[in-house]
XYZ file of C-alpha atoms in Angstrom:
534
model
C -21.280 -6.143 -33.760
C -17.565 -6.761 -33.378
C -15.303 -3.915 -32.335
C -11.624 -3.221 -32.692
C -9.348 -4.253 -29.831
C -8.014 -1.354 -27.807
C -4.408 -2.109 -28.795
C -5.216 -1.291 -32.442
C -6.730 2.163 -32.024
C -3.498 4.127 -32.180
C -2.340 2.239 -35.269
C -5.770 2.800 -36.795
C -5.569 6.537 -36.237
C -2.098 6.679 -37.765
C -3.110 4.834 -40.909
C -6.306 6.807 -41.508
C -4.236 9.971 -41.973
C -2.338 8.342 -44.831
C -5.424 7.900 -47.037
C -6.198 10.474 -49.683
C -8.658 13.264 -48.943
C -11.180 11.834 -51.358
C -11.274 8.488 -49.544
C -11.563 10.160 -46.102
C -14.596 12.140 -47.289
C -16.301 8.947 -48.425
C -15.645 7.232 -45.087
C -17.133 10.097 -43.077
C -20.154 10.274 -45.372
C -20.702 6.549 -44.940
C -20.598 6.785 -41.155
C -23.008 9.738 -41.059
C -25.359 7.994 -43.479
C -25.417 4.862 -41.357
C -26.245 6.852 -38.248
C -29.093 8.790 -39.875
C -30.382 6.003 -42.126
C -34.142 6.040 -42.576
C -34.859 3.779 -45.534
C -31.883 4.912 -47.611
C -30.630 2.308 -50.041
C -27.608 0.607 -48.599
C -26.056 0.117 -52.012
C -25.235 3.820 -52.140
C -23.162 3.615 -48.976
C -19.558 2.699 -49.459
C -17.842 1.229 -46.386
C -14.309 2.243 -45.554
C -11.633 0.406 -47.435
C -10.470 -2.614 -45.442
C -6.820 -1.844 -46.080
C -7.071 1.497 -44.304
C -8.478 -0.024 -41.100
C -6.377 -3.167 -40.902
C -5.461 -4.041 -37.293
C -1.741 -4.582 -36.977
C 1.074 -3.369 -34.826
C 3.910 -1.150 -35.932
C 6.700 -3.144 -37.481
C 9.287 -3.159 -40.205
C 6.639 -3.367 -42.994
C 4.914 -0.099 -42.092
C 6.679 1.903 -44.790
C 5.741 -0.693 -47.429
C 2.087 -0.490 -46.338
C 2.061 3.310 -46.487
C 3.627 3.286 -49.960
C 1.056 0.790 -51.208
C -1.796 2.997 -49.974
C -0.343 6.030 -51.721
C 0.171 4.060 -54.930
C -3.421 2.848 -54.883
C -4.638 6.429 -54.556
C -2.509 7.494 -57.485
C -3.453 4.660 -59.885
C -7.171 5.196 -59.479
C -8.004 1.937 -57.775
C -10.495 3.792 -55.618
C -12.796 4.530 -58.540
C -12.620 0.950 -59.820
C -13.429 -0.448 -56.409
C -16.310 1.989 -55.971
C -17.754 0.997 -59.341
C -17.620 -2.708 -58.518
C -19.275 -2.142 -55.136
C -22.149 -0.199 -56.679
C -22.855 -3.153 -58.980
C -22.822 -5.597 -56.083
C -25.836 -6.680 -54.043
C -26.903 -4.667 -50.954
C -26.107 -7.550 -48.652
C -22.443 -7.358 -49.519
C -22.218 -3.984 -47.799
C -23.005 -5.384 -44.374
C -20.242 -7.973 -44.597
C -16.902 -6.808 -43.247
C -13.755 -8.237 -41.832
C -14.071 -9.664 -38.349
C -13.161 -7.265 -35.583
C -13.828 -4.155 -37.735
C -16.274 -1.578 -36.425
C -18.246 0.621 -38.803
C -17.495 3.579 -36.598
C -13.805 2.792 -36.199
C -12.439 6.316 -36.924
C -14.766 7.900 -34.341
C -13.817 5.399 -31.652
C -10.119 5.703 -32.412
C -10.320 9.471 -32.032
C -12.067 9.024 -28.688
C -9.398 6.568 -27.591
C -6.625 8.986 -28.521
C -8.376 11.784 -26.632
C -8.681 9.530 -23.582
C -4.981 8.765 -23.635
C -4.157 12.442 -23.986
C -6.480 13.273 -21.071
C -4.846 10.613 -18.904
C -1.403 11.984 -19.702
C -2.615 15.496 -18.925
C -4.234 14.661 -15.577
C -1.781 11.947 -14.503
C 1.668 12.417 -12.975
C 4.268 14.210 -15.013
C 6.486 11.815 -16.905
C 10.212 11.823 -17.471
C 11.346 13.923 -20.428
C 12.729 11.798 -23.235
C 15.414 14.376 -23.890
C 16.573 13.956 -20.296
C 16.548 10.181 -20.698
C 18.842 10.449 -23.688
C 21.142 12.847 -21.845
C 21.267 10.610 -18.758
C 22.111 7.532 -20.837
C 24.967 9.426 -22.458
C 26.392 11.084 -19.324
C 25.698 8.579 -16.511
C 25.628 5.051 -17.834
C 28.502 3.301 -19.544
C 31.243 0.702 -19.247
C 32.450 1.954 -15.855
C 29.050 2.123 -14.110
C 26.025 0.371 -15.626
C 25.590 -0.819 -19.204
C 21.959 -0.247 -20.235
C 20.422 -2.911 -22.437
C 16.699 -2.223 -22.063
C 14.189 0.342 -20.798
C 10.809 -0.272 -19.182
C 8.124 1.873 -17.507
C 8.708 2.516 -13.812
C 6.346 3.738 -11.116
C 2.725 3.131 -10.173
C 1.413 4.562 -13.462
C 4.472 4.055 -15.623
C 5.497 7.681 -15.235
C 9.182 6.827 -14.819
C 11.881 4.905 -16.654
C 13.500 1.682 -15.455
C 16.959 1.038 -16.885
C 17.864 -2.647 -17.115
C 21.334 -3.888 -17.919
C 24.621 -5.093 -16.453
C 26.353 -3.698 -13.387
C 30.031 -2.805 -13.854
C 31.159 -2.393 -10.246
C 30.151 -2.626 -6.599
C 26.473 -1.672 -6.462
C 26.765 0.807 -3.561
C 29.711 2.625 -5.171
C 28.029 2.705 -8.582
C 24.790 3.997 -7.081
C 26.558 6.792 -5.169
C 28.419 7.785 -8.336
C 25.249 7.809 -10.432
C 23.386 9.915 -7.868
C 26.185 12.489 -7.850
C 26.327 12.647 -11.641
C 22.542 12.909 -11.866
C 22.552 16.022 -9.673
C 25.306 17.521 -11.814
C 23.462 16.841 -15.060
C 19.805 17.553 -14.158
C 19.981 19.308 -10.781
C 17.169 18.435 -8.353
C 14.753 17.431 -11.079
C 14.828 13.642 -10.630
C 15.281 10.898 -8.045
C 17.237 7.766 -8.881
C 16.272 4.415 -7.323
C 18.323 1.230 -7.213
C 15.923 -1.723 -7.147
C 16.047 -5.440 -7.796
C 15.602 -6.319 -11.452
C 12.018 -7.524 -12.031
C 11.663 -11.059 -13.380
C 15.390 -11.674 -13.112
C 16.476 -15.106 -14.303
C 19.356 -15.403 -11.866
C 21.633 -13.580 -9.418
C 24.263 -11.075 -10.375
C 27.665 -12.619 -11.250
C 29.244 -10.309 -8.651
C 26.953 -11.679 -5.950
C 23.504 -10.743 -4.741
C 20.458 -9.960 -6.869
C 20.620 -8.263 -10.245
C 19.845 -4.562 -9.977
C 18.135 -1.967 -12.134
C 17.877 1.802 -11.830
C 14.566 3.656 -11.809
C 14.143 7.328 -12.633
C 11.243 9.447 -11.357
C 10.543 13.140 -11.081
C 10.928 14.568 -7.587
C 7.380 15.911 -7.469
C 6.079 12.447 -8.362
C 8.253 10.296 -6.099
C 8.432 12.445 -2.952
C 5.485 12.723 -0.515
C 3.558 15.981 -0.400
C 3.405 18.343 2.586
C 0.910 17.940 5.399
C -2.269 19.931 4.749
C -4.416 21.876 7.206
C -7.186 19.279 7.046
C -4.724 16.562 7.994
C -3.759 18.530 11.096
C -7.424 18.946 11.970
C -8.121 15.224 11.535
C -5.077 14.341 13.629
C -6.232 16.572 16.502
C -9.776 15.178 16.402
C -8.518 11.598 16.462
C -6.231 12.407 19.378
C -9.160 13.855 21.341
C -11.209 10.723 20.623
C -8.287 8.565 21.730
C -8.135 10.420 25.033
C -11.829 9.702 25.489
C -11.392 5.999 24.702
C -8.526 5.756 27.218
C -10.663 7.385 29.927
C -13.494 5.007 29.049
C -11.093 2.086 29.502
C -10.164 3.401 32.923
C -13.821 3.633 33.937
C -14.569 0.147 32.589
C -11.738 -1.287 34.688
C -13.797 -0.355 37.768
C -16.788 -2.382 36.646
C -17.239 -4.002 40.063
C -17.591 -0.559 41.683
C -19.865 1.087 39.111
C -23.593 1.681 39.815
C -25.695 -1.389 38.906
C -27.954 0.515 36.505
C -24.954 1.650 34.445
C -23.445 -1.831 34.368
C -26.788 -3.305 33.328
C -27.235 -0.753 30.527
C -23.844 -1.570 28.956
C -23.920 -5.339 29.532
C -27.586 -6.312 29.132
C -28.757 -6.352 25.479
C -32.382 -5.979 26.590
C -31.759 -2.736 28.496
C -33.252 0.181 26.569
C -33.630 3.056 29.029
C -30.335 4.964 29.426
C -29.240 5.683 32.985
C -28.089 8.994 34.400
C -24.553 9.393 33.054
C -23.679 11.884 35.771
C -23.290 8.883 38.033
C -20.008 8.194 36.210
C -18.406 11.516 37.145
C -17.031 10.311 40.516
C -15.240 7.472 38.690
C -13.515 9.684 36.098
C -10.834 10.876 38.497
C -9.929 7.336 39.543
C -9.828 6.318 35.876
C -7.209 8.929 34.929
C -4.101 6.987 36.085
C -4.943 4.079 33.799
C -5.813 6.458 30.962
C -2.476 8.250 31.407
C -0.639 4.933 31.292
C -2.311 3.694 28.098
C -1.975 7.053 26.354
C 1.621 7.384 27.521
C 2.525 4.096 25.844
C 1.099 5.321 22.537
C 2.954 8.622 22.751
C 6.194 6.862 23.681
C 5.730 4.625 20.638
C 5.640 7.648 18.335
C 8.552 9.307 20.127
C 10.605 6.191 19.366
C 9.897 6.571 15.658
C 10.835 10.249 15.642
C 14.050 9.709 17.644
C 15.167 7.050 15.169
C 14.234 9.167 12.136
C 15.900 12.412 13.247
C 19.574 11.282 12.905
C 18.784 9.818 9.487
C 17.225 13.131 8.364
C 13.967 11.358 7.567
C 10.772 13.364 7.983
C 7.659 11.778 9.484
C 4.063 12.911 9.333
C 1.981 13.775 12.351
C 0.554 10.652 13.994
C -3.097 9.766 13.424
C -4.182 7.918 16.571
C -6.877 5.276 16.168
C -9.203 5.119 19.228
C -10.462 1.792 20.536
C -12.685 1.230 23.548
C -11.224 -2.203 24.362
C -7.492 -1.387 24.341
C -7.708 2.401 24.567
C -6.091 2.791 21.140
C -5.137 0.726 18.134
C -1.911 2.685 17.836
C -1.287 5.426 15.302
C -0.735 5.785 11.562
C 2.531 7.587 10.812
C 3.672 8.191 7.250
C 7.110 8.926 5.831
C 7.329 12.465 4.480
C 10.669 11.996 2.761
C 12.375 9.273 0.789
C 14.315 6.704 2.780
C 17.973 6.308 1.793
C 18.158 2.518 2.266
C 16.463 -0.527 3.788
C 18.491 -0.322 6.999
C 16.938 3.060 7.712
C 13.467 1.663 7.047
C 14.126 -1.227 9.427
C 15.557 0.907 12.235
C 12.764 3.492 12.174
C 10.055 0.825 11.966
C 11.434 -1.167 14.897
C 12.194 1.836 17.117
C 8.536 2.563 17.928
C 7.529 -0.976 18.992
C 10.783 -1.368 20.906
C 10.149 1.801 22.923
C 6.469 1.050 23.534
C 7.172 -2.603 24.351
C 9.852 -1.734 26.875
C 7.622 0.816 28.647
C 4.576 -1.475 28.593
C 6.497 -4.462 29.951
C 7.916 -2.301 32.732
C 4.414 -1.139 33.670
C 3.129 -4.687 33.561
C 5.855 -6.085 35.827
C 5.702 -3.178 38.304
C 1.924 -3.523 38.428
C 2.177 -7.237 39.203
C 4.635 -6.538 42.028
C 2.336 -3.874 43.466
C -0.613 -6.265 43.152
C 1.125 -8.837 45.317
C 2.372 -6.261 47.848
C 0.240 -5.307 50.867
C 1.285 -1.675 50.446
C -0.681 -1.312 47.209
C -3.918 -2.873 48.402
C -5.830 0.418 48.378
C -5.190 1.016 44.660
C -6.205 -2.427 43.390
C -9.138 -3.038 41.085
C -11.140 -6.224 40.592
C -11.082 -7.742 37.095
C -12.425 -11.101 35.847
C -9.756 -13.785 35.899
C -10.814 -14.869 32.394
C -9.019 -11.798 31.035
C -5.662 -13.420 31.757
C -6.488 -16.196 29.294
C -6.245 -13.726 26.423
C -2.450 -14.060 26.181
C -0.291 -17.135 26.638
C 2.850 -15.168 27.527
C 1.258 -12.550 29.795
C -1.012 -15.109 31.427
C 1.939 -17.316 32.382
C 3.892 -14.342 33.777
C 0.871 -13.291 35.847
C 0.391 -16.836 37.101
C 4.058 -17.065 38.141
C 3.899 -13.726 39.986
C 0.477 -13.787 41.670
C 0.291 -17.511 42.409
C -2.252 -20.254 41.806
C -4.714 -19.182 44.516
C -5.052 -15.607 43.315
C -5.367 -16.553 39.631
C -7.676 -19.539 40.059
C -10.676 -17.459 41.136
C -13.593 -15.619 39.570
C -11.958 -12.180 40.000
C -8.371 -11.050 40.519
C -7.226 -7.928 42.373
C -4.563 -6.138 40.307
C -2.984 -2.714 40.123
C -4.085 -0.422 37.233
C -0.515 -0.536 35.894
C -1.082 -4.192 35.010
C -3.982 -3.205 32.744
C -2.008 -0.349 31.200
C 0.955 -2.614 30.523
C -1.278 -5.393 29.206
C -3.048 -3.051 26.763
C 0.252 -1.512 25.683
C 1.880 -4.883 25.022
C -1.173 -6.141 23.124
C -1.324 -3.033 20.943
C 2.414 -3.216 20.291
C 2.126 -6.885 19.327
C -0.701 -6.116 16.901
C 1.389 -3.364 15.299
C 4.306 -5.764 14.930
C 2.312 -8.162 12.769
C 3.976 -8.457 9.331
C 1.234 -6.797 7.304
C 1.437 -3.897 4.856
C 2.487 -0.589 6.372
C 2.336 -1.753 9.983
C 5.649 -1.542 11.822
C 6.074 -5.290 11.469
C 5.249 -5.153 7.774
C 7.769 -2.389 7.131
C 10.457 -4.247 9.079
C 9.694 -7.478 7.203
C 9.845 -5.667 3.855
C 13.180 -4.111 4.781
C 14.687 -7.382 6.020
C 13.361 -9.870 3.466
C 11.746 -7.907 0.616
C 8.240 -7.494 -0.759
C 7.914 -11.027 -2.103
C 8.474 -12.601 1.305
C 6.206 -10.035 2.946
C 3.389 -10.866 0.515
C 3.482 -14.538 1.493
C 3.768 -13.821 5.218
C 0.832 -11.391 4.997
C -1.435 -14.128 3.673
C -0.398 -16.416 6.533
C -1.001 -13.646 9.081
C -4.488 -12.972 7.745
C -5.274 -16.672 8.109
C -4.009 -16.693 11.702
C -6.163 -13.681 12.522
C -9.121 -15.470 11.009
C -8.445 -18.491 13.206
C -8.468 -16.317 16.334
C -4.916 -15.040 16.864
C -5.434 -12.051 19.131
C -8.666 -13.305 20.675
C -11.745 -11.135 20.369
C -9.729 -8.286 18.826
C -8.551 -10.328 15.834
C -11.453 -9.524 13.503
C -11.644 -5.766 14.324
C -7.885 -5.500 13.886
C -7.953 -7.357 10.567
C -10.659 -5.006 9.265
C -8.683 -1.969 10.395
C -5.560 -3.220 8.631
C -7.429 -4.066 5.434
C -8.875 -0.555 5.298
C -5.925 1.562 6.422
C -2.628 -0.353 6.384
C -2.704 -3.065 3.719
C -0.426 -1.379 1.141
C 3.311 -2.011 0.898
C 5.747 0.721 1.850
C 7.276 2.618 -1.069
C 10.796 1.532 -2.093
C 13.873 3.193 -0.654
C 16.379 4.990 -2.846
C 18.720 2.051 -2.331
C 16.242 -0.804 -2.152
C 18.800 -3.567 -2.694
C 21.507 -3.452 -0.003
C 20.867 -6.076 2.673
C 20.093 -5.079 6.275
C 22.412 -7.673 7.790
C 21.989 -10.934 9.658
C 21.593 -9.486 13.160
C 18.665 -7.284 12.129
C 16.876 -10.234 10.545
C 17.514 -12.297 13.671
C 16.140 -9.526 15.895
C 12.995 -9.373 13.769
C 12.434 -13.133 14.008
C 12.795 -13.015 17.807
C 10.327 -10.125 17.953
C 7.810 -12.035 15.833
C 8.055 -15.057 18.151
C 7.279 -12.805 21.140
C 4.370 -11.308 19.181
C 2.987 -14.779 18.507
C 3.113 -15.813 22.171
C 1.616 -12.465 23.242
C -1.391 -12.705 20.928
C -1.945 -16.448 21.232
C -4.804 -17.019 23.719
C -4.836 -19.788 26.307
C -7.231 -22.587 25.459
C -9.445 -23.887 28.247
C -7.637 -27.165 28.927
C -4.242 -25.481 29.302
C -5.701 -22.608 31.316
C -7.325 -25.039 33.759
C -4.143 -27.086 34.062
C -1.989 -24.016 34.718
C -4.534 -22.363 36.973
C -4.938 -19.236 34.852
C -8.528 -18.144 35.429
C -11.471 -20.128 36.688
C -12.623 -22.389 33.864
C -16.101 -23.856 34.349
C -16.620 -25.509 30.953
C -14.424 -27.058 28.300
């Protein structure tokens, strides 16, 4: 049985109220009779009049249609039509216009109730009276001439004003924000965004702009809850444990054989005595402190960059990882960003701080590894580990020499491992994906459209092995936690400048060389690790 399209239900409900009370009673009786029919003659059931359930959109002919329905009720056409239908055959009752449901009024009422429920439970929308007031007081010949309005926001809870700009965009936006506070107080937030589906640039230069209006309670992030604090503390404790575990694993050549066999042999089933690991915990703490310190310094960089801009950040949610110690942390913005420059600076501050500290640890560790004074603190690691990064492997080869690197194991200082893990984690966080630091910086510098294309390329590179063995776990983590775009800034149009875009491109090149592993032929030629097979 055909049913009405969803776009016709509201029009259907509107027209059914225009029919006379006598006709409405017949329609309801017909529906009830069809539901409870047990051998009742179909010729006694009169279907609803086709004119009252015609599927059409609101237009200029609505008043003519309503008048025709009223005139039909007055001239007695209902009785004539009923008489002719009673004389017709029973099979004519089952025939109806295509797309018309016999229970149309009941479904339309349900549809209306669903829309009302969605409006009730969804975010609060902009008041139409305020929209009219804002159009009269804010927009005009001297600021922005509005030609069209569209829904704005994730659920269409706001209003997007499209039109023509009548001045420099930054000056117009500042003037509109000031006037909005004078007219409505702190009730709304005004956004300046690029016009969607724009056919060309603005005649004054740059992209065409539009202005979006949202309620403050809808557009601004909510406060941090108690459960979020609890989750953050638990994740931090787990991250401490994963960093200590990394420090213990770095001493694999000194660990008891039964423990090494249990964690490396898939056929080992009987767990060893874990108390045997206690003597190694103390020696693992320096490496754990180094890895955890890099993560904390990363977050401090974000907060130091956000404080002068008066941007609030959430508490960090550290993500533990047994291979690198941590995957970094998830930090959310707890206030709206004024412009894209602020988004870029805050996003880049964390990786810049963590990268600088990690690279310093890495270089100092390499110097201590090649110095006789630090021999007592060295740990033995497989030389194959240095093939995990093209950039770091070449730096290690240049510092330690061919003989030391072209062996089964390499003696290095724990700071080398801490710096290596910190640089790898920082490089992963700088990938241009979603809400990662690299994704936020890319969105600020080039916009969402460019970021969407670069994200697809980055996912493909991760699938092809960029990042080595950590590529697949990292891709899954990003898909689950960090795949969404960052919310727009208040001024989401003003460009960040050429030097910021250049700095981002240089950073992405360093990220690529850090995560790109050495293939066997090149590793053997350069003497990075002992390669036995090709």
